[in-house]
Every structure is written in C-alpha cells, then in structure tokens.
Amino acid sequence: MSSEYISRTSCRGCHGVCQVLVYHDGKGKISRITGDKESTASQGYICPKGAYATELVYHKDRITKPLLRQGVRGEGKWKSISWEEATDMIADRFTKIINESGPEYLAIAQGTGRPYMEFTTKFCNDLGSPNWLSPAHNCFVPRILCSLISIGWMPLPDIYNLGGEMPKCILMLGNNGFEIGAAGDYCGRMEEKAFDNAEKTIVLDPRKTRAARKSDIHMVPRPGSEISILLAMIHTIIKEKSYDEEFVENHCYGFEKLESHIQQYTPEWAEEKSHVEATKIIEAARAFSKTKPACIIWGNGIDMSVNAFQFARATYILMAICGTLDIPGGNVDFVPLGLKGDPPAFDYTKSGLRMVAGTDKNKLMGDFPFCPGAHPPSFWQACIDGKPYKPRGIWLVGTNPMLTATRGDIIQRALRDHLEFIVGSDFFITPSLAMADLVLPASHWLEQDCIGNDLGWAVHTRKPITKIGEVRDDRDVIREVARKMGLVDEFPWDSWEDYQSWRTEPLGMSFEKFSQKDQHYSPMKFKKYKKEGFRTKSGKVELYSTIMEDCGVSPLPDYTEPPVSPISTPDIYKNYPFYFISGCKSLEFFHSEGQNLKSQRKLNPDPLVEMNPDDASQLGLKDGQWIKVSTPWGSQKFRLKKTDRMPKEIVHAQHARWYPEKEGPDFGAFESNVNLLFPHDFYDPLNGAESLKSFLCRVDAF
Ligand SMILES: Nc1nc2c(c(=O)[nH]1)N[C@H]1C(S)=C(S)[C@@H](COP(=O)(O)OP(=O)(O)OC[C@H]3O[C@@H](n4cnc5c(=O)[nH]c(N)nc54)[C@H](O)[C@@H]3O)O[C@H]1N2
Ligand SMILES: Nc1nc2c(c(=O)[nH]1)N[C@H]1C(S)=C(S)[C@@H](COP(=O)(O)OP(=O)(O)OC[C@H]3O[C@@H](n4cnc5c(=O)[nH]c(N)nc54)[C@H](O)[C@@H]3O)O[C@H]1N2
Ligand code: SF4
Ligand SMILES: [Mo]
C-alpha cells in the first residue's frame, strides 16, 4: 500500500527562493505544498503562487507537446509534432536566416529573470546576434550595470545575519517585497523580519505599503522626482560631514568633484521638486548616515523613469560615502559557490558595456550606452518599419510582451504581419504565443532537475517532482538547438545530465551527490576591498564615473523632470490631472502569469486601479465600479479600488492584465492593458528605461 511522503525542493514561482515541502498522496498526485521551516532563505514562508503551483502544472490548457501552426497566424489551429522535428525545424530556419541576412536578423527574447537565463544570453552571444530582448531596461539590470561601473560588483542587502550583525538602519527605495512575496531574489518575509529588527527605517514610496506603515520615516515623493531626494540626502551628509571619512579618503574616487557638484542640490530644492518636506529629507539623511550598519533595499519603483540610471548612481554614492559597502549588515558582495557556468565576475575595464558581448553597436536596436541588450521598443518598431533593418526571426522564451511591454498593439503587428519565423516557449498559449509558428512546452519548477543559484550566498537544488506530457526544460531545448546549428564547442554537453555534472565538477562531486543536499552555502567574506580594491577603472568606488565621462554623459547624477508631468507638459496636465504609476506587483500573480488559475484569480479577479477615496468621491466614482483610465495615448478599463494607501493626486493601475477565459488570439489583451497607455517617445537617455511609474492620466466612469 502506498502512503504519503514529502519531497523538498525550491520554488521558482517568482524571484523568491522559498524552499518548499511537496506532499505526495502516495497515488501519484501532489496533495499540497507548504513552506519549509528549516530553510534558511525563507524560514517556512510560502505565498499563494507557490502553494497553488499544482493548479498551473495540471491545468487543462497546459501545452504538453510541441505544436506547429496550421492555417494563418492567430487562427488557433495547431498540429502536434515531435521534439526531433521541432528542434530540426528551428535549427534549419534560424540557420537560413543567419546565412541569408546575418545573425542580427535573429532575436532571442526572454521574460524576467528565470532559470532559462543560464542559456538565453549565451545562445545569443554564440550566434553573434546583439538582439537579446528582455524587460531588463526597465527592471533591475539598470541597477546591475550601474553597480558594475561604479563599484565593480552588485551590492545586495545583508539581511540574513551572514556576518554576525543585522542592519540597524534600512532605507527602502520603491520596493514592496513585504506585500508581494519576493522581489530582487529576496524573500519578502525575510526583508520584513530585518526591517522589524532595525532601529531606524526609512521608506521612499508614494503608496502606504506595509513597509511604509511600519517605517519611522515615510517619504511620499511626487512620482519620478525621487532622485532629487537622494541628491539632497547626499548634500546633507556631505555638508554635515557625517560621511565615512576613512572610506571616502581611501576607497572612493572623485569626492571633491561630487562635493562641489552636490552643492546645488539642497533639501529645499528637493522639496520643491519632490514635495517631500526638507526637514524630513534631512532627518532621513541623518538617520541613514549615523545609524550603523545601514543598508539599502531597492526595487522597481526607481527603475522605470527617465532618471533610472542616475538614480542608481545616486544610490551607490549614498552607500559608498556612508561606508555601508561590504560590511556585515550593510550592502555586500556575495562570493559565488564556484560552480562552472556561473556568470564570470564582470570587468568593465576589459569587457565594455553590454550584457550581450560580440555586440556590433551599429547593428544593435536602440542607441543607449547602458541598455543591457536590444532596446525592446526600438526593436519592435524596427520589425515594422525596417529601420535600421528588419529582423526576420524571434524565439520568445517565457515572455508575454503583448501584455508586459509597452505598446502590445505594435508588438502584435510585428509578430502577426512582419516577422518571418516565430518560436515561443511557455506553459500556455498566451496572446503573444498565439502569434507563433511553433510553440514549445516548457517545464515548470516542479518538473525541473537543476541547480538554482538565484541567491548568491546560497545555492538550492530543484528536484523533478512530477512531469506532464512532453514538457522540457528551456535550457535543454536551447542546448539541443544550438548543437544542431553547429555550436557544439559552445554547448559541449551531450545531455542535460552532462551539463549539470559539468557544473558541479569544481566542487569535486557529481550532480547527483550535489543535489542530495537541498541548500549549499558560499563562504562569506567582508571588506575584500582592503586587499583587492574595487573592479573599476580607478580601482576605487567611482563617485565620479570615469566610464560615463568616456561615454560623454554626465559622470555625476543630475535631476531630470519626468517627460510627461505638470511641469514638462502643462497642456496635457490640464486634461490629465493625476500622477500615474503602473505595474506595482500583485501577490497573487507573476506579471501576466496565473490569471487562468482559479484559486489565484479568485483573490484578484478584475484588473484594479487604486485611487485615494477623496479623489474618487470628487469625481463621483464608487468603489468597485468599472472606470476608464486614459492618457493622450490610449484608454483602458479597470475596476476602481478606493484606498487610503494612495495619496491624493496619484493613481495606480495594475499591469499585465488579460482575460485567459476570453476567445483567442487576443484573449482580451487590449481591454485592460495598462501598457497601451504609454507611447514609444520617452526614455532614460542612458539605459532606455520607460516612464512606467511617472506619468499623467485621467479617470472617468466607464
Ligand atoms: N506598466 C508596467 N509594465 C511592466 C511592469 C511595470 O511595473 N509596469 N513591470 C515589468 C517587469 S519588472 C517585468 S520583469 C516584466 C515581465 O515581463 P514578462 O517576463 O514577459 O512577464 P510574465 O507575465 O512573467 O511572462 C512570462 C510568460 O512566461 C511563462 N513562463 C513562466 N515561467 C516560465 C519558464 O520557466 N519557461 C518558459 N518558457 N515560460 C515560462 C508564463 O506562463 C508567461 O506567459 O513586465 C514589465 N511590465
Ligand atoms: N507576486 C509577485 N512578485 C513579484 C513579481 C510579480 O509579478 N508578482 N514580479 C517580480 C519582478 S520581475 C520584479 S522586478 C519585482 C518587483 O518588485 P518591487 O521592486 O517591489 O516593484 P513594484 O511592486 O513594481 O514597486 C515597488 C514599489 O515602488 C513604488 N513606486 C511606484 N512608483 C514609484 C516612484 O515613482 N517612486 C518611488 N520611490 N516608488 C515608487 C510602488 O508604490 C511599490 O510599492 O517583483 C518580483 N516579484
Ligand atoms: S514568494 Fe515566490 S518563491 Fe516564495 S513561494 Fe511565492 S512564488 Fe514561490
Ligand atoms: Mo521585473
């Protein structure tokens, strides 16, 4: 007789690293999934996405076999084919495009950071195509690239007591990990624990999130203006000499230049820009510079504006002058465990400016010196108008850009009418995949057998708990296609197992042995710079960026007014009187994923707009009614949620909402799609970020 048993594995339903217990009923089914109290990284936490993961895995609409389009694009007629046929076809068609036109005519588009990332950029590099697409220009990567040129490594908050000291001060900049489960590879519950433990907490967020409510100092910025607050904090800390003189003297480059540049950015100036009182900014500056150790946790709230890259610069300057880098309880550098295939330590002084190497600048879409790959809006536009050239093929690996990127209407046209060959890998036929020629069934984290090194200091193993149909790990499929295209030296592994064992070689153990343990730790080392310096051109933390100077852009951070605002566009403001932020994440969904799952959808059934109750009442709008949110570029419908989480004059709309229950190929992708409200006109000149959290809108009854 079979009986219940438990497997341990690591969830990847989002960027979190929650370790979970999977209960098997003993008859071949998973009965439930819970958090794992013994996990150091997540300490028992689980969110609805993790707990209801089986609803996704066993869903009736799941793609279970490779599907080849029959009829015209979007007709929804498919024929199942074998993996052999599918991978042959991709290799043939891709090779033909490369031979006839060149590798840049082929693009690899991925979604947010997921396991496939191990191979998506590599495949693109090995093919020689600069056209790697992702949401990264708007998300996280501006912070990574900026840290690499400023510090040489990515400083992450040390909230796990890895050096025997927890942060005493936490500054949160546009991050809502507490309410959404996890952000930036950190379990939100762990962030919250550290926050609760700290003596001083400061939150910069227009919304009254749980972190904001708990904080000692909550600054509510005028959306898009928050860089002014950081500049004024730096101003105050330098003026009051509360910076770390020893660190600045010995380990920073360009302090004098910063000191004279920052004079102009007084707290009073910042108050005028941000509407946060000067006294509050000074209080925050004093708390952050004097309560040690201090760390910064930051998020998407600061990634999506024309100031995104310089905001990241200002953040690193603040960390550096306050001496928070690479100390216990500060912002630290995790030493990798030493597996093969880990991304190499990036050295900008040698490798130039791109995530995608082998880049021919003239062939890259979009002209932004710090954009991590192709600039997606520029790429999609080029598919239609052929300027500077017309891409021919694309592989969409785990991305639904018609919902998650701006101007899904342009993207649909590019896919439906222009690109010659489209492959898509996903769990479901989404509005974007409905346009594909060939669809591949991707394996879910409950089906993957791999090493999950998402967290830096801890590496988790992921066990194959179940398997539906012929689903396959995206990485294994890329491996096979690459080899069929002749990239055998680049992908020398005969099988998936081969690849995994190759990864664990340096540790002197087989993958099988490695994965018997659920979690492996890297040793922590602090203050490494004392011996090694920093991996920048000057060998120091660059307060003044020599690379930016070489690029001919401002080496010190400045303020830019959002492109659509009462000040920049008073004419628009007359008719669009609300500040507009979009796409703050929802606990129940992962962007566009999860809306077809009953238990998760029940928790968040309709696309929502959050609005201050007084603002809504003044417009005569009732809680729960359908409304229209409009910008000069479009109008979409949402359900109104009156809430005092929103300050007056600021409106928030959820992103990536569609209606999987409606008919294809659109599945309601053009009804409540916030990304149809933004134009392709305004970008951060440095990295191409879009103004998704600093815009203007109006709200009317539907
Ligand atoms: N207006 C506005 N828009 C935004 C944002 C915002 O704040 N405001 N946020 C942006 C951000 S931060 C991001 S990162 C992007 C996200 O953009 P995307 O990554 O495109 O969004 P997802 O909806 O997560 O899309 C991914 C698809 O991948 C599938 N999938 C999930 N896991 C796997 C897997 O392992 N393999 C494969 N092959 N498929 C998988 C899902 O079923 C889903 O259909 O959206 C951005 N869009
Ligand atoms: N449940 C769930 N978890 C997720 C995701 C998901 O879709 N669902 N997506 C994952 C991904 S890809 C990412 S990138 C992370 C993102 O997670 P976070 O980094 O937390 O990003 P957001 O939720 O977009 O926004 C964070 C906060 O920024 C604030 N904000 C908005 N506009 C501004 C502004 O102008 N200035 C400032 N200072 N703050 C502002 C918002 O009010 C919000 O509370 O979450 C990851 N985790
Ligand atoms: S927060 Fe993310 S990693 Fe944790 S259980 Fe939820 S989906 Fe999984
Ligand atoms: Mo993201």
CSV table of N, CA and C in Angstrom, one decimal, residues 235-337:
chain,number,residue,atom,x,y,z
A,235,HIS,N,23.8,65.6,-0.3
A,235,HIS,CA,24.1,67.0,0.0
A,235,HIS,C,24.3,67.2,1.5
A,236,THR,N,23.2,66.8,2.2
A,236,THR,CA,23.2,67.0,3.7
A,236,THR,C,24.3,66.2,4.4
A,237,ILE,N,24.5,65.0,4.0
A,237,ILE,CA,25.5,64.1,4.6
A,237,ILE,C,26.9,64.8,4.4
A,238,ILE,N,27.2,65.3,3.2
A,238,ILE,CA,28.5,65.9,2.9
A,238,ILE,C,28.6,67.2,3.7
A,239,LYS,N,27.5,68.0,3.7
A,239,LYS,CA,27.6,69.3,4.4
A,239,LYS,C,27.8,69.1,5.9
A,240,GLU,N,27.1,68.2,6.4
A,240,GLU,CA,27.2,67.9,7.9
A,240,GLU,C,28.4,67.1,8.3
A,241,LYS,N,29.1,66.7,7.3
A,241,LYS,CA,30.3,65.8,7.5
A,241,LYS,C,30.0,64.5,8.2
A,242,SER,N,28.8,64.0,7.9
A,242,SER,CA,28.5,62.7,8.6
A,242,SER,C,28.8,61.5,7.7
A,243,TYR,N,29.6,61.7,6.7
A,243,TYR,CA,30.0,60.6,5.9
A,243,TYR,C,31.2,59.9,6.5
A,244,ASP,N,31.6,58.7,5.9
A,244,ASP,CA,32.6,57.9,6.5
A,244,ASP,C,34.0,58.4,5.9
A,245,GLU,N,34.7,59.2,6.6
A,245,GLU,CA,35.8,59.9,6.1
A,245,GLU,C,36.9,58.9,5.7
A,246,GLU,N,37.1,57.9,6.5
A,246,GLU,CA,38.2,56.9,6.2
A,246,GLU,C,37.9,56.2,4.8
A,247,PHE,N,36.6,55.7,4.7
A,247,PHE,CA,36.3,55.0,3.4
A,247,PHE,C,36.4,55.9,2.2
A,248,VAL,N,35.9,57.1,2.4
A,248,VAL,CA,35.9,58.1,1.3
A,248,VAL,C,37.4,58.4,0.9
A,249,GLU,N,38.2,58.7,1.9
A,249,GLU,CA,39.6,59.0,1.6
A,249,GLU,C,40.3,57.9,0.9
A,250,ASN,N,40.1,56.7,1.4
A,250,ASN,CA,41.0,55.6,0.9
A,250,ASN,C,40.3,54.8,-0.3
A,251,HIS,N,39.0,54.8,-0.4
A,251,HIS,CA,38.4,53.8,-1.3
A,251,HIS,C,37.5,54.5,-2.3
A,252,CYS,N,37.4,55.8,-2.3
A,252,CYS,CA,36.4,56.4,-3.3
A,252,CYS,C,37.2,57.3,-4.3
A,253,TYR,N,36.7,57.4,-5.5
A,253,TYR,CA,37.3,58.2,-6.5
A,253,TYR,C,36.3,59.4,-6.8
A,254,GLY,N,36.9,60.6,-6.8
A,254,GLY,CA,36.1,61.8,-7.2
A,254,GLY,C,35.3,62.5,-6.2
A,255,PHE,N,35.7,62.4,-4.9
A,255,PHE,CA,34.9,63.0,-3.9
A,255,PHE,C,34.8,64.5,-4.0
A,256,GLU,N,35.9,65.1,-4.4
A,256,GLU,CA,35.9,66.6,-4.5
A,256,GLU,C,35.0,67.1,-5.5
A,257,LYS,N,35.0,66.3,-6.6
A,257,LYS,CA,34.1,66.7,-7.7
A,257,LYS,C,32.6,66.5,-7.3
A,258,LEU,N,32.3,65.5,-6.6
A,258,LEU,CA,31.0,65.2,-6.0
A,258,LEU,C,30.6,66.4,-5.1
A,259,GLU,N,31.5,66.7,-4.2
A,259,GLU,CA,31.3,67.7,-3.2
A,259,GLU,C,30.8,69.1,-3.8
A,260,SER,N,31.6,69.5,-4.9
A,260,SER,CA,31.2,70.8,-5.5
A,260,SER,C,29.9,70.6,-6.3
A,261,HIS,N,29.7,69.5,-7.0
A,261,HIS,CA,28.5,69.2,-7.8
A,261,HIS,C,27.3,69.2,-7.0
A,262,ILE,N,27.4,68.7,-5.7
A,262,ILE,CA,26.2,68.4,-4.9
A,262,ILE,C,25.7,69.7,-4.2
A,263,GLN,N,26.5,70.7,-4.2
A,263,GLN,CA,26.2,72.0,-3.5
A,263,GLN,C,24.8,72.5,-3.9
A,264,GLN,N,24.5,72.4,-5.2
A,264,GLN,CA,23.2,73.0,-5.7
A,264,GLN,C,22.0,72.2,-5.2
A,265,TYR,N,22.2,70.9,-4.8
A,265,TYR,CA,21.0,70.1,-4.5
A,265,TYR,C,20.6,70.1,-3.0
A,266,THR,N,20.1,71.3,-2.6
A,266,THR,CA,19.8,71.4,-1.2
A,266,THR,C,18.4,70.7,-0.9
A,267,PRO,N,18.2,70.4,0.4
A,267,PRO,CA,16.9,69.8,0.8
A,267,PRO,C,15.7,70.7,0.3
A,268,GLU,N,15.9,72.0,0.4
A,268,GLU,CA,14.8,73.0,0.0
A,268,GLU,C,14.5,72.8,-1.5
A,269,TRP,N,15.6,72.7,-2.3
A,269,TRP,CA,15.5,72.5,-3.7
A,269,TRP,C,14.7,71.1,-4.0
A,270,ALA,N,15.1,70.1,-3.2
A,270,ALA,CA,14.4,68.8,-3.4
A,270,ALA,C,13.0,68.8,-3.0
A,271,GLU,N,12.7,69.7,-1.9
A,271,GLU,CA,11.3,69.8,-1.5
A,271,GLU,C,10.4,70.3,-2.7
A,272,GLU,N,11.0,71.3,-3.4
A,272,GLU,CA,10.2,71.9,-4.5
A,272,GLU,C,10.0,70.9,-5.6
A,273,LYS,N,11.0,70.0,-5.8
A,273,LYS,CA,10.8,69.0,-6.9
A,273,LYS,C,9.9,67.8,-6.4
A,274,SER,N,10.2,67.4,-5.2
A,274,SER,CA,9.6,66.1,-4.8
A,274,SER,C,8.3,66.2,-3.9
A,275,HIS,N,8.1,67.4,-3.4
A,275,HIS,CA,7.0,67.7,-2.5
A,275,HIS,C,7.2,67.0,-1.1
A,276,VAL,N,8.4,66.5,-0.9
A,276,VAL,CA,8.7,65.9,0.5
A,276,VAL,C,9.4,67.0,1.3
A,277,GLU,N,8.9,67.3,2.5
A,277,GLU,CA,9.5,68.4,3.3
A,277,GLU,C,11.0,68.3,3.4
A,278,ALA,N,11.7,69.4,3.3
A,278,ALA,CA,13.1,69.5,3.5
A,278,ALA,C,13.5,68.9,4.9
A,279,THR,N,12.8,69.2,5.9
A,279,THR,CA,13.1,68.7,7.2
A,279,THR,C,13.1,67.2,7.3
A,280,LYS,N,12.2,66.6,6.6
A,280,LYS,CA,12.1,65.1,6.5
A,280,LYS,C,13.3,64.5,5.8
A,281,ILE,N,13.7,65.2,4.7
A,281,ILE,CA,14.8,64.7,3.9
A,281,ILE,C,16.1,64.7,4.8
A,282,ILE,N,16.2,65.8,5.6
A,282,ILE,CA,17.4,66.0,6.4
A,282,ILE,C,17.4,64.9,7.5
A,283,GLU,N,16.2,64.7,8.1
A,283,GLU,CA,16.0,63.6,9.1
A,283,GLU,C,16.4,62.3,8.6
A,284,ALA,N,16.0,62.0,7.3
A,284,ALA,CA,16.4,60.7,6.7
A,284,ALA,C,17.9,60.6,6.5
A,285,ALA,N,18.5,61.7,6.0
A,285,ALA,CA,19.9,61.7,5.8
A,285,ALA,C,20.7,61.4,7.1
A,286,ARG,N,20.2,62.1,8.1
A,286,ARG,CA,20.9,61.9,9.4
A,286,ARG,C,20.8,60.4,9.9
A,287,ALA,N,19.6,59.9,9.8
A,287,ALA,CA,19.3,58.6,10.3
A,287,ALA,C,20.2,57.6,9.5
A,288,PHE,N,20.2,57.7,8.2
A,288,PHE,CA,20.9,56.8,7.3
A,288,PHE,C,22.5,56.8,7.6
A,289,SER,N,23.0,58.0,7.7
A,289,SER,CA,24.4,58.2,7.9
A,289,SER,C,24.9,57.9,9.3
A,290,LYS,N,24.0,57.9,10.2
A,290,LYS,CA,24.5,57.8,11.6
A,290,LYS,C,24.1,56.5,12.3
A,291,THR,N,23.2,55.8,11.8
A,291,THR,CA,22.8,54.5,12.4
A,291,THR,C,23.5,53.4,11.7
A,292,LYS,N,24.4,52.8,12.3
A,292,LYS,CA,25.3,51.8,11.6
A,292,LYS,C,25.1,50.4,12.2
A,293,PRO,N,25.2,49.3,11.4
A,293,PRO,CA,25.3,49.4,10.0
A,293,PRO,C,24.0,49.7,9.3
A,294,ALA,N,24.0,50.3,8.1
A,294,ALA,CA,22.8,50.6,7.4
A,294,ALA,C,22.9,49.9,6.0
A,295,CYS,N,21.7,49.6,5.5
A,295,CYS,CA,21.7,49.0,4.2
A,295,CYS,C,20.5,49.6,3.4
A,296,ILE,N,20.6,49.4,2.1
A,296,ILE,CA,19.5,49.9,1.2
A,296,ILE,C,18.9,48.7,0.5
A,297,ILE,N,17.6,48.7,0.5
A,297,ILE,CA,16.8,47.7,-0.3
A,297,ILE,C,16.1,48.5,-1.3
A,298,TRP,N,16.2,48.1,-2.6
A,298,TRP,CA,15.6,48.9,-3.6
A,298,TRP,C,14.9,48.1,-4.6
A,299,GLY,N,14.0,48.7,-5.4
A,299,GLY,CA,13.1,47.9,-6.2
A,299,GLY,C,12.7,48.7,-7.5
A,300,ASN,N,11.7,48.2,-8.1
A,300,ASN,CA,11.2,48.7,-9.4
A,300,ASN,C,10.7,50.1,-9.4
A,301,GLY,N,10.3,50.6,-8.2
A,301,GLY,CA,9.8,51.9,-8.0
A,301,GLY,C,10.8,52.9,-8.6
A,302,ILE,N,12.1,52.6,-8.6
A,302,ILE,CA,13.1,53.5,-9.1
A,302,ILE,C,13.7,53.2,-10.4
A,303,ASP,N,13.2,52.1,-11.0
A,303,ASP,CA,13.8,51.6,-12.3
A,303,ASP,C,13.2,52.2,-13.5
A,304,MET,N,11.9,52.7,-13.3
A,304,MET,CA,11.1,52.9,-14.5
A,304,MET,C,10.9,54.4,-14.7
A,305,SER,N,11.9,55.2,-14.9
A,305,SER,CA,11.8,56.6,-15.1
A,305,SER,C,12.9,57.1,-16.0
A,306,VAL,N,12.9,58.3,-16.4
A,306,VAL,CA,14.0,58.8,-17.2
A,306,VAL,C,15.2,59.1,-16.4
A,307,ASN,N,15.0,59.0,-15.0
A,307,ASN,CA,16.2,59.1,-14.1
A,307,ASN,C,16.7,57.8,-13.6
A,308,ALA,N,16.3,56.7,-14.2
A,308,ALA,CA,16.6,55.4,-13.6
A,308,ALA,C,18.0,55.2,-13.4
A,309,PHE,N,18.8,55.4,-14.4
A,309,PHE,CA,20.3,55.1,-14.3
A,309,PHE,C,21.0,56.0,-13.3
A,310,GLN,N,20.7,57.3,-13.4
A,310,GLN,CA,21.3,58.2,-12.4
A,310,GLN,C,20.8,58.0,-11.0
A,311,PHE,N,19.5,57.5,-10.9
A,311,PHE,CA,19.1,57.2,-9.5
A,311,PHE,C,19.9,56.1,-8.9
A,312,ALA,N,20.2,55.1,-9.7
A,312,ALA,CA,21.0,54.0,-9.3
A,312,ALA,C,22.4,54.5,-8.9
A,313,ARG,N,22.9,55.5,-9.7
A,313,ARG,CA,24.2,56.1,-9.4
A,313,ARG,C,24.2,56.8,-8.0
A,314,ALA,N,23.1,57.5,-7.8
A,314,ALA,CA,23.0,58.3,-6.5
A,314,ALA,C,22.9,57.3,-5.4
A,315,THR,N,22.2,56.2,-5.6
A,315,THR,CA,22.1,55.2,-4.5
A,315,THR,C,23.5,54.6,-4.2
A,316,TYR,N,24.3,54.3,-5.2
A,316,TYR,CA,25.6,53.7,-4.9
A,316,TYR,C,26.5,54.8,-4.2
A,317,ILE,N,26.3,56.0,-4.6
A,317,ILE,CA,27.1,57.1,-4.0
A,317,ILE,C,26.8,57.2,-2.5
A,318,LEU,N,25.4,57.1,-2.2
A,318,LEU,CA,25.0,57.1,-0.8
A,318,LEU,C,25.5,56.0,0.0
A,319,MET,N,25.5,54.8,-0.6
A,319,MET,CA,26.0,53.6,0.1
A,319,MET,C,27.5,53.8,0.4
A,320,ALA,N,28.2,54.3,-0.6
A,320,ALA,CA,29.7,54.4,-0.5
A,320,ALA,C,30.1,55.4,0.5
A,321,ILE,N,29.5,56.6,0.4
A,321,ILE,CA,30.0,57.7,1.3
A,321,ILE,C,29.6,57.4,2.8
A,322,CYS,N,28.6,56.6,3.0
A,322,CYS,CA,28.2,56.2,4.3
A,322,CYS,C,28.9,54.9,4.8
A,323,GLY,N,29.8,54.4,4.0
A,323,GLY,CA,30.7,53.3,4.4
A,323,GLY,C,29.9,52.0,4.6
A,324,THR,N,28.8,51.8,3.8
A,324,THR,CA,28.0,50.6,4.1
A,324,THR,C,28.4,49.4,3.2
A,325,LEU,N,29.4,49.6,2.3
A,325,LEU,CA,29.7,48.6,1.4
A,325,LEU,C,30.6,47.5,2.0
A,326,ASP,N,30.1,46.2,1.7
A,326,ASP,CA,30.9,45.0,2.0
A,326,ASP,C,31.2,44.9,3.5
A,327,ILE,N,30.2,45.3,4.4
A,327,ILE,CA,30.4,45.1,5.8
A,327,ILE,C,29.2,44.3,6.3
A,328,PRO,N,29.3,43.6,7.4
A,328,PRO,CA,28.1,42.9,7.9
A,328,PRO,C,27.0,43.8,8.2
A,329,GLY,N,25.8,43.5,7.7
A,329,GLY,CA,24.6,44.3,7.9
A,329,GLY,C,24.5,45.5,7.0
A,330,GLY,N,25.5,45.5,6.0
A,330,GLY,CA,25.4,46.6,5.0
A,330,GLY,C,25.0,46.1,3.7
A,331,ASN,N,25.5,46.6,2.6
A,331,ASN,CA,25.2,46.1,1.2
A,331,ASN,C,26.5,45.4,0.8
A,332,VAL,N,26.3,44.1,0.5
A,332,VAL,CA,27.5,43.2,0.4
A,332,VAL,C,27.6,42.5,-1.0
A,333,ASP,N,28.8,41.9,-1.1
A,333,ASP,CA,29.1,41.2,-2.3
A,333,ASP,C,29.2,39.7,-2.0
A,334,PHE,N,28.3,38.9,-2.6
A,334,PHE,CA,28.3,37.5,-2.3
A,334,PHE,C,29.4,36.8,-3.2
A,335,VAL,N,30.2,36.0,-2.5
A,335,VAL,CA,31.2,35.2,-3.3
A,335,VAL,C,30.5,34.0,-3.8
A,336,PRO,N,30.5,33.7,-5.1
A,336,PRO,CA,29.8,32.6,-5.6
A,336,PRO,C,30.4,31.2,-5.1
A,337,LEU,N,29.6,30.2,-5.2
A,337,LEU,CA,30.0,28.9,-4.6
A,337,LEU,C,31.1,28.3,-5.5
